[in-house]
């Protein structure tokens, strides 16, 4: 580690950026996985801003390898060729237009950035990339950056294969190749400068922050040396001196040498135990019960709430990659998935990210989905299909758009309404029926048992008639779904069938008639 990296590491607390820089009253972000820039811009203007979403995580905007499958794999986006703003989501002009339009309606953009590596060692050579830029993976030659063989970690890795072979060896994990991806020598000031230049270009375009891919494969000191070079955010949309939001992908389920806490000095960290544990509880596997969620969060040995970015699923683990295994809930398990997302959005722990996916043709052999590689809905030439809208506002063309599901969209609003209110009025039946409130602003009840719920509970809410935001919402002076009556003493009755399509009820003060 050089002197600049060491100084950055020592003063990391000054660089740490934990705030998503969203507008007040907007508390959740959505990952529009593999969306085109033109579709993201339209979604910001016509849906996300109106429904209280704070920001969008986009797929990596850098130029990447193009692989010649009939339907190109999603993971080609994670194999950079250059730092040009050219990808299967669109060109630089479309990217800048998207960021501007989203910021203009108060929806922030967070770029997924791949800075640990370039493409795979077997990526070949030529111009099979998003902008047809020449590269030679075998020679480690990327002239558009430029990087040469001097800029990679070959000499530092001590394994015979050059790949990571032991995840309990910190040096291997951070200096060797992740699944043969060419590992950049981030300790070099030249490499740090090239990456910082790329990130600053994104800041100049108006992005609010970064999701940092494969963070546990980089030394924290090297990362801080890079982030110390970042500009403040664009004053067209952010206060003078505002620093970018940083959240890092660190898979830490507790069984490896590298720990999430090693990255707290840089920014927030993805809490992978959250999705793995919540999936196990909602599925009622391994004897877990929802009653055990009373002390959810730090009480489950999770990282501190103000350092955590949480999710029910992400683009990796919904495909069986990354962490969590079969317990991960996804849109394929829609009923239980909505239960888990509603719980996440009602509970105060962490900064929440909602997933928005596309469908693929699953094909299982011995429990393994052999089609988990499939990229976004595409035409025969490999170009990504537009996100189209159905009359009921759900998505077509193969796009799932979980964030547009009524139950999830309305719980995003619920979280905005209850933001800052204390967790309280917990109730459970000792099994899988639970309920809890958020101060005097919101209350949720969930029945995940095999029998009906019929209880009267203290909600903490003012007296009145409330619209359940799971089955519908308030529209003027009426409810489009169920009603819940809160008495003068704050108590209300909750009847939830175990066979209900959505076995939960949620109310908040902005849904009061």
Coordinates of C-alpha atoms in Angstrom, one line a residue:
X1 CA 0.0 0.0 0.0
X2 CA 1.6 3.4 -1.0
X3 CA 1.7 6.5 1.1
X4 CA -1.3 8.1 -0.5
X5 CA -3.4 5.0 0.1
X6 CA -2.2 4.8 3.7
X7 CA -3.1 8.4 4.4
X8 CA -6.5 7.9 2.8
X9 CA -7.1 4.8 5.0
X10 CA -6.2 6.7 8.2
X11 CA -8.5 9.6 7.3
X12 CA -11.2 7.4 5.9
X13 CA -13.8 8.7 8.3
X14 CA -13.6 12.1 6.6
X15 CA -14.4 10.5 3.2
X16 CA -17.2 8.2 4.3
X17 CA -20.5 8.8 2.5
X18 CA -23.5 7.1 3.9
X19 CA -26.4 9.4 2.7
X20 CA -28.1 8.5 -0.6
X21 CA -28.6 12.3 -1.1
X22 CA -32.3 11.7 -1.9
X23 CA -34.9 14.4 -1.5
X24 CA -36.5 14.7 2.0
X25 CA -39.3 12.2 2.4
X26 CA -37.9 9.7 -0.1
X27 CA -36.3 6.8 1.6
X28 CA -35.9 3.8 -0.9
X29 CA -34.1 3.2 -4.1
X30 CA -34.9 0.7 -6.9
X31 CA -32.6 -1.3 -9.0
X32 CA -33.8 -1.1 -12.6
X33 CA -31.6 -4.0 -13.7
X34 CA -30.5 -3.9 -17.3
X35 CA -32.9 -1.2 -18.3
X36 CA -32.1 1.1 -21.3
X37 CA -31.3 4.7 -20.4
X38 CA -34.2 6.0 -22.3
X39 CA -36.6 3.7 -20.3
X40 CA -35.0 4.8 -17.0
X41 CA -35.5 8.4 -17.9
X42 CA -39.2 7.9 -18.7
X43 CA -39.7 5.8 -15.6
X44 CA -38.3 8.6 -13.4
X45 CA -40.6 11.2 -15.0
X46 CA -43.8 9.2 -15.2
X47 CA -43.7 6.8 -12.2
X48 CA -40.9 6.9 -9.7
X49 CA -41.1 10.6 -8.8
X50 CA -44.9 10.4 -8.4
X51 CA -44.7 7.4 -6.1
X52 CA -41.9 8.6 -3.8
X53 CA -38.9 6.6 -5.0
X54 CA -35.7 8.3 -4.0
X55 CA -33.3 7.0 -6.6
X56 CA -32.3 4.3 -9.2
X57 CA -29.4 1.9 -9.2
X58 CA -28.5 1.4 -12.9
X59 CA -26.5 -1.3 -14.5
X60 CA -22.8 -0.5 -15.2
X61 CA -22.6 2.3 -17.8
X62 CA -19.0 1.5 -19.0
X63 CA -18.2 -0.1 -22.3
X64 CA -18.1 -3.9 -21.9
X65 CA -17.4 -7.0 -23.8
X66 CA -20.1 -8.4 -26.1
X67 CA -20.4 -12.2 -26.1
X68 CA -21.9 -13.9 -29.1
X69 CA -24.6 -15.9 -27.5
X70 CA -28.0 -15.7 -29.2
X71 CA -29.2 -13.9 -26.1
X72 CA -26.2 -12.2 -24.6
X73 CA -25.6 -13.0 -20.8
X74 CA -26.3 -10.4 -18.2
X75 CA -22.8 -10.7 -16.7
X76 CA -21.1 -9.3 -19.8
X77 CA -21.9 -5.9 -18.2
X78 CA -19.4 -6.8 -15.5
X79 CA -16.5 -7.2 -17.9
X80 CA -15.2 -3.8 -18.8
X81 CA -13.3 -3.0 -21.9
X82 CA -13.0 0.7 -21.4
X83 CA -14.5 3.5 -19.3
X84 CA -16.4 5.0 -22.3
X85 CA -20.1 5.6 -21.4
X86 CA -21.3 3.1 -24.0
X87 CA -23.2 -0.1 -23.1
X88 CA -26.1 -2.2 -24.1
X89 CA -28.3 0.3 -22.2
X90 CA -27.3 3.2 -24.5
X91 CA -24.7 5.7 -25.5
X92 CA -23.2 8.6 -23.6
X93 CA -25.7 11.2 -24.9
X94 CA -28.6 9.0 -23.8
X95 CA -26.9 8.4 -20.4
X96 CA -26.4 12.1 -19.8
X97 CA -30.0 12.8 -20.8
X98 CA -31.3 10.2 -18.4
X99 CA -29.3 11.5 -15.5
X100 CA -30.5 15.1 -16.2
X101 CA -34.2 14.1 -16.6
X102 CA -34.2 12.0 -13.4
X103 CA -32.5 14.6 -11.3
X104 CA -34.9 17.3 -12.6
X105 CA -37.8 15.3 -11.1
X106 CA -35.9 14.6 -7.9
X107 CA -34.9 11.0 -8.5
X108 CA -31.2 10.2 -8.0
X109 CA -29.0 7.9 -10.1
X110 CA -26.5 5.5 -8.6
X111 CA -24.1 3.9 -11.1
X112 CA -23.0 0.3 -10.6
X113 CA -19.2 0.7 -11.1
X114 CA -16.8 -2.2 -11.9
X115 CA -13.4 -1.1 -10.9
X116 CA -11.8 -4.3 -9.5
X117 CA -11.1 -5.8 -12.9
X118 CA -11.4 -5.7 -16.6
X119 CA -12.8 -8.5 -18.8
X120 CA -12.0 -12.2 -18.4
X121 CA -8.6 -13.5 -19.4
X122 CA -10.2 -15.6 -22.2
X123 CA -12.1 -12.6 -23.6
X124 CA -10.1 -12.7 -26.8
X125 CA -9.1 -9.7 -28.8
X126 CA -10.7 -7.4 -31.4
X127 CA -13.6 -5.1 -31.3
X128 CA -16.4 -7.3 -29.9
X129 CA -17.4 -4.6 -27.4
X130 CA -20.3 -2.2 -26.9
X131 CA -18.6 0.6 -28.9
X132 CA -16.4 -1.7 -31.0
X133 CA -13.3 -0.5 -29.2
X134 CA -10.2 -2.6 -29.7
X135 CA -8.8 -4.7 -26.8
X136 CA -6.6 -7.7 -26.3
X137 CA -7.4 -9.6 -23.1
X138 CA -4.6 -12.2 -23.6
X139 CA -2.0 -9.4 -23.8
X140 CA -3.8 -7.4 -21.0
X141 CA -4.0 -4.5 -23.5
X142 CA -6.9 -2.0 -23.2
X143 CA -5.7 1.0 -25.2
X144 CA -8.9 3.0 -24.7
X145 CA -8.1 3.5 -21.0
X146 CA -5.1 2.9 -21.5
X147 CA -4.1 -0.1 -19.4
X148 CA -1.2 -2.5 -20.2
X149 CA 0.1 -5.6 -18.5
X150 CA 1.9 -3.3 -16.0
X151 CA -1.5 -2.4 -14.6
X152 CA -2.6 -5.8 -13.4
X153 CA -1.9 -7.9 -10.3
X154 CA -0.3 -10.9 -11.9
X155 CA 2.9 -10.6 -9.9
X156 CA 1.1 -10.1 -6.6
X157 CA -1.1 -13.2 -6.8
X158 CA 0.6 -16.3 -5.4
X159 CA -1.8 -19.0 -6.5
X160 CA -0.8 -21.5 -9.2
X161 CA -3.9 -20.8 -11.3
X162 CA -3.8 -17.0 -10.9
X163 CA -7.4 -17.2 -9.6
X164 CA -8.7 -17.0 -6.0
X165 CA -8.5 -20.6 -4.6
X166 CA -9.0 -20.0 -0.9
X167 CA -11.5 -17.4 0.4
X168 CA -9.9 -17.5 3.9
X169 CA -6.7 -16.1 2.4
X170 CA -7.1 -12.3 2.4
X171 CA -4.2 -11.8 0.0
X172 CA -5.7 -14.2 -2.5
X173 CA -9.2 -12.7 -2.4
X174 CA -7.8 -9.2 -3.0
X175 CA -4.8 -9.8 -5.3
X176 CA -5.9 -12.8 -7.5
X177 CA -8.4 -13.0 -10.2
X178 CA -12.1 -13.4 -9.4
X179 CA -13.3 -16.2 -11.8
X180 CA -10.4 -15.3 -14.3
X181 CA -11.3 -11.6 -14.5
X182 CA -8.2 -9.6 -15.1
X183 CA -7.4 -8.1 -11.7
X184 CA -6.3 -4.4 -11.7
X185 CA -3.4 -3.3 -9.6
X186 CA -5.3 -0.8 -7.5
X187 CA -2.3 0.0 -5.4
X188 CA -0.7 1.9 -8.3
X189 CA -1.4 5.6 -8.4
X190 CA -1.8 5.5 -12.2
X191 CA -4.6 2.9 -12.0
X192 CA -6.2 4.9 -9.1
X193 CA -6.1 8.0 -11.3
X194 CA -7.8 6.3 -14.2
X195 CA -10.6 4.9 -12.1
X196 CA -11.1 8.3 -10.3
X197 CA -11.3 10.0 -13.7
X198 CA -14.0 7.6 -14.8
X199 CA -16.0 8.1 -11.5
X200 CA -15.6 11.9 -11.8
X201 CA -16.9 11.8 -15.3
X202 CA -20.1 10.1 -13.9
X203 CA -20.3 12.8 -11.2
X204 CA -20.0 15.5 -13.9
X205 CA -22.9 13.9 -15.6
X206 CA -25.0 14.3 -12.4
X207 CA -24.9 10.9 -10.7
X208 CA -25.5 10.9 -7.0
X209 CA -23.3 8.0 -6.0
X210 CA -22.0 4.5 -6.7
X211 CA -22.7 0.9 -6.0
X212 CA -19.1 -0.5 -6.0
X213 CA -19.0 -4.0 -7.4
X214 CA -16.8 -6.8 -5.9
X215 CA -15.6 -4.5 -3.1
X216 CA -14.3 -7.3 -0.9
X217 CA -11.8 -8.1 -3.7
X218 CA -10.1 -4.7 -3.3
X219 CA -8.0 -3.4 -0.4
X220 CA -10.0 -0.8 1.6
X221 CA -7.0 1.6 1.6
X222 CA -6.7 1.4 -2.2
X223 CA -10.4 2.2 -2.5
X224 CA -10.2 5.1 -0.2
X225 CA -7.2 6.5 -2.2
X226 CA -9.5 6.4 -5.2
X227 CA -12.5 7.9 -3.5
X228 CA -10.4 10.7 -2.0
X229 CA -10.0 12.0 -5.5
X230 CA -13.7 12.4 -6.2
X231 CA -15.4 15.7 -6.9
X232 CA -18.4 17.0 -5.1
X233 CA -21.8 16.4 -6.7
X234 CA -23.2 18.7 -9.4
X235 CA -24.5 21.9 -7.9
X236 CA -27.4 22.0 -10.4
X237 CA -29.1 19.4 -8.1
X238 CA -27.0 19.1 -4.9
X239 CA -25.8 21.6 -2.3
X240 CA -22.3 22.9 -2.7
X241 CA -19.7 20.4 -1.3
X242 CA -22.0 17.4 -1.3
X243 CA -20.1 14.2 -1.6
X244 CA -21.3 11.1 -3.6
X245 CA -23.1 8.3 -1.8
X246 CA -21.1 5.1 -1.8
X247 CA -22.3 1.6 -1.1
X248 CA -20.1 -1.5 -1.5
X249 CA -20.8 -5.1 -2.5
X250 CA -19.2 -7.1 0.3
X251 CA -20.6 -10.6 0.7
X252 CA -20.0 -11.5 4.3
X253 CA -22.1 -14.3 5.8
X254 CA -19.7 -14.7 8.7
X255 CA -17.6 -17.6 7.5
X256 CA -14.7 -15.9 5.8
X257 CA -11.6 -13.8 6.7
X258 CA -12.8 -10.6 5.1
X259 CA -15.5 -8.7 7.1
X260 CA -18.0 -6.0 6.1
X261 CA -16.7 -3.8 9.0
X262 CA -13.4 -3.4 7.2
X263 CA -15.3 -1.2 4.6
X264 CA -17.3 1.0 7.0
X265 CA -14.8 3.8 6.7
X266 CA -15.7 4.2 3.0
X267 CA -19.5 4.1 2.9
X268 CA -22.4 1.8 3.4
X269 CA -22.1 -1.9 2.8
X270 CA -24.6 -4.5 1.4
X271 CA -25.9 -6.7 4.2
X272 CA -26.2 -10.1 2.5
X273 CA -27.2 -11.8 5.7
X274 CA -30.5 -9.8 5.6
X275 CA -31.8 -11.5 2.4
X276 CA -30.6 -14.9 3.4
X277 CA -32.0 -14.8 6.9
X278 CA -35.3 -13.1 5.9
X279 CA -35.9 -15.7 3.2
X280 CA -35.4 -18.5 5.6
X281 CA -37.8 -17.0 8.1
X282 CA -40.6 -16.2 5.6
X283 CA -40.2 -19.7 4.1
X284 CA -40.4 -21.1 7.7
X285 CA -37.3 -23.2 7.1
X286 CA -35.0 -24.6 9.7
X287 CA -37.6 -24.0 12.5
X288 CA -37.6 -20.3 12.0
X289 CA -40.7 -18.3 12.8
X290 CA -41.7 -14.7 12.1
X291 CA -42.2 -14.2 15.8
X292 CA -38.4 -14.3 16.0
X293 CA -38.2 -11.0 14.0
X294 CA -38.9 -9.0 17.2
X295 CA -35.3 -8.0 17.4
X296 CA -34.5 -8.0 13.7
X297 CA -31.4 -6.1 12.7
X298 CA -28.5 -5.7 14.9
X299 CA -30.1 -8.3 17.2
X300 CA -29.5 -10.9 14.4
X301 CA -25.8 -10.0 14.3
X302 CA -26.3 -7.7 11.3
X303 CA -24.1 -4.6 10.8
X304 CA -25.2 -1.3 12.3
X305 CA -28.3 0.1 10.6
X306 CA -26.7 3.3 9.5
X307 CA -24.0 1.3 7.6
X308 CA -26.4 -1.2 5.9
X309 CA -28.0 -1.3 2.5
X310 CA -30.6 -4.0 2.6
X311 CA -32.7 -6.0 0.1
X312 CA -34.8 -9.1 -0.2
X313 CA -33.0 -10.1 -3.4
X314 CA -30.5 -8.7 -5.8
X315 CA -29.5 -9.5 -9.4
X316 CA -27.0 -12.1 -8.3
X317 CA -28.7 -14.1 -5.6
X318 CA -32.1 -14.2 -7.3
X319 CA -30.2 -16.4 -9.8
X320 CA -28.5 -18.5 -7.2
X321 CA -25.2 -16.6 -7.4
X322 CA -23.5 -14.8 -4.6
X323 CA -24.9 -15.4 -1.1
X324 CA -28.1 -16.9 0.4
X325 CA -28.7 -20.0 -1.7
X326 CA -32.2 -21.4 -2.1
X327 CA -33.6 -19.4 0.8
X328 CA -33.6 -16.2 -1.3
X329 CA -37.1 -15.0 -2.2
X330 CA -37.7 -13.6 -5.7
X331 CA -40.6 -12.7 -8.0
X332 CA -40.9 -16.4 -8.9
X333 CA -42.3 -16.8 -5.3
X334 CA -44.5 -13.8 -5.6
X335 CA -46.8 -14.3 -2.6
X336 CA -44.0 -14.8 -0.1
X337 CA -41.9 -12.3 -1.9
X338 CA -44.5 -9.6 -1.3
X339 CA -44.6 -10.5 2.4
X340 CA -40.8 -10.2 2.7
X341 CA -40.7 -6.9 0.9
X342 CA -43.6 -5.4 2.9
X343 CA -41.8 -6.4 6.1
X344 CA -38.5 -4.8 4.9
X345 CA -40.2 -1.6 3.9
X346 CA -42.1 -1.3 7.2
X347 CA -39.1 -2.1 9.4
X348 CA -36.7 0.7 10.2
X349 CA -33.4 -1.2 9.7
X350 CA -31.1 -0.1 7.0
X351 CA -31.4 1.7 3.7
X352 CA -33.8 -0.3 1.5
X353 CA -33.4 -1.2 -2.1
X354 CA -36.2 -2.7 -4.2
X355 CA -35.4 -5.1 -7.0
X356 CA -36.9 -4.7 -10.5
X357 CA -36.2 -7.7 -12.7
X358 CA -36.8 -9.4 -16.0
X359 CA -37.9 -13.0 -16.7
X360 CA -35.8 -15.7 -18.2
X361 CA -36.5 -19.2 -19.2
X362 CA -35.5 -21.3 -16.2
X363 CA -34.2 -24.8 -16.9
X364 CA -33.3 -26.9 -13.8
X365 CA -31.0 -29.9 -13.7
X366 CA -30.2 -31.4 -10.3
X367 CA -31.5 -28.2 -8.7
X368 CA -29.2 -25.9 -10.8
X369 CA -30.8 -23.4 -13.2
X370 CA -28.8 -23.8 -16.4
X371 CA -30.3 -20.6 -17.8
X372 CA -29.3 -18.3 -15.0
X373 CA -26.9 -16.6 -17.5
X374 CA -29.7 -15.2 -19.7
X375 CA -29.6 -11.5 -20.3
X376 CA -32.4 -9.0 -20.6
X377 CA -35.3 -9.4 -23.1
X378 CA -33.6 -8.8 -26.4
X379 CA -34.2 -8.9 -30.2
X380 CA -32.4 -11.4 -32.5
X381 CA -29.6 -8.9 -33.0
X382 CA -28.9 -8.7 -29.3
X383 CA -30.3 -5.3 -28.6
X384 CA -32.4 -4.9 -25.5
X385 CA -36.1 -4.6 -25.7
X386 CA -38.0 -1.5 -24.5
X387 CA -39.9 -1.7 -21.2
X388 CA -43.5 -1.6 -22.3
X389 CA -46.5 -0.9 -20.0
X390 CA -49.7 -2.9 -19.8
X391 CA -53.1 -1.2 -19.2
X392 CA -52.9 -2.1 -15.5
X393 CA -49.5 -0.3 -15.3
X394 CA -47.5 -3.5 -14.9
X395 CA -44.8 -4.2 -17.5
X396 CA -44.6 -6.2 -20.6
X397 CA -41.9 -7.4 -23.1
X398 CA -40.5 -9.8 -20.5
X399 CA -39.9 -7.1 -17.8
X400 CA -41.2 -8.0 -14.3
X401 CA -41.1 -4.5 -12.7
X402 CA -41.7 -5.6 -9.1
X403 CA -41.5 -1.9 -8.1
X404 CA -44.7 -1.3 -9.9
X405 CA -46.6 -4.0 -8.1
X406 CA -49.3 -2.2 -6.0
X407 CA -48.3 -4.0 -2.8
X408 CA -44.6 -3.0 -3.2
X409 CA -45.2 0.5 -4.6
X410 CA -47.5 1.4 -1.7
X411 CA -45.1 0.1 0.9
X412 CA -42.4 2.3 -0.5
X413 CA -44.8 5.2 0.2
X414 CA -45.5 3.7 3.7
X415 CA -41.8 3.8 4.5
X416 CA -41.6 7.4 3.4
X417 CA -44.6 8.3 5.7
X418 CA -43.2 6.5 8.8
X419 CA -39.5 7.6 8.3
X420 CA -37.9 8.6 11.6
X421 CA -40.7 7.1 13.7
X422 CA -39.8 4.5 16.4
X423 CA -40.4 0.8 16.0
X424 CA -43.0 -0.3 18.6
X425 CA -46.3 -2.0 19.5
X426 CA -44.9 -5.3 18.5
X427 CA -47.2 -8.3 18.7
X428 CA -46.8 -11.9 17.7
X429 CA -48.7 -15.2 18.4
X430 CA -45.5 -17.1 19.1
X431 CA -45.6 -18.5 15.6
X432 CA -45.9 -16.7 12.2
X433 CA -48.5 -14.0 12.9
X434 CA -46.8 -10.7 13.7
X435 CA -47.7 -7.0 13.8
X436 CA -45.8 -3.8 14.7
X437 CA -46.1 0.0 14.4
X438 CA -44.0 3.0 13.6
X439 CA -44.7 5.6 16.2
X440 CA -48.1 7.3 15.6
X441 CA -47.8 7.1 11.8
X442 CA -48.1 3.5 10.5
X443 CA -48.9 -0.1 11.4
X444 CA -48.6 -3.5 9.6
X445 CA -50.0 -6.9 10.4
X446 CA -48.8 -10.1 8.7
X447 CA -50.3 -13.6 8.8
X448 CA -47.8 -16.2 7.6
X449 CA -49.4 -19.1 9.5
X450 CA -51.6 -21.9 8.2
X451 CA -54.6 -20.6 10.0
X452 CA -56.6 -17.3 10.1
X453 CA -55.6 -14.3 12.1
X454 CA -58.3 -12.6 14.1
X455 CA -56.9 -10.2 16.8
X456 CA -57.5 -6.7 18.2
X457 CA -54.2 -4.8 18.6
X458 CA -52.8 -1.5 19.7
X459 CA -51.7 0.4 16.6
X460 CA -50.6 3.7 18.2
X461 CA -52.5 5.6 15.4
X462 CA -55.0 8.3 15.8
X463 CA -58.7 7.3 15.7
X464 CA -60.3 7.0 12.3
X465 CA -60.9 4.9 9.2
X466 CA -57.8 3.9 7.2
X467 CA -57.4 2.4 3.8
X468 CA -55.2 -0.7 3.7
X469 CA -52.4 0.0 1.3
X470 CA -51.8 -3.6 0.5
X471 CA -55.2 -4.4 -1.1
X472 CA -55.6 -0.9 -2.5
X473 CA -55.1 2.7 -1.5
X474 CA -57.0 5.9 -0.6
X475 CA -58.4 7.8 -3.6
X476 CA -60.1 10.9 -2.4
X477 CA -62.7 10.1 0.2
X478 CA -62.8 6.3 -0.6
X479 CA -60.7 3.2 -0.3
X480 CA -60.0 1.0 -3.3
X481 CA -59.3 -1.9 -1.0
X482 CA -60.0 -2.9 2.6
X483 CA -60.7 -0.5 5.4
X484 CA -59.3 -0.6 9.0
X485 CA -61.1 1.3 11.8
X486 CA -58.9 2.5 14.6
X487 CA -60.8 3.2 17.8
X488 CA -60.3 6.2 20.1
X489 CA -57.8 4.2 22.2
X490 CA -55.7 3.3 19.2
X491 CA -56.8 -0.3 18.9
X492 CA -58.0 -2.0 15.7
X493 CA -59.2 -5.4 14.7
X494 CA -57.2 -7.4 12.1
X495 CA -58.7 -10.4 10.3
X496 CA -56.4 -11.9 7.7
X497 CA -57.1 -15.2 6.1
X498 CA -54.2 -17.7 5.7
X499 CA -55.4 -18.2 2.1
X500 CA -55.5 -14.5 1.2
X501 CA -53.6 -13.5 -2.0
X502 CA -51.6 -11.0 0.2
X503 CA -51.7 -12.2 3.8
X504 CA -51.1 -8.7 5.3
X505 CA -52.6 -5.4 6.1
X506 CA -50.8 -2.0 6.3
X507 CA -52.1 1.4 7.2
X508 CA -50.6 4.8 7.7
X509 CA -51.7 8.4 8.4
X510 CA -51.6 9.5 4.8
X511 CA -54.1 6.7 4.0
X512 CA -56.6 7.9 6.6
X513 CA -60.0 9.0 5.3

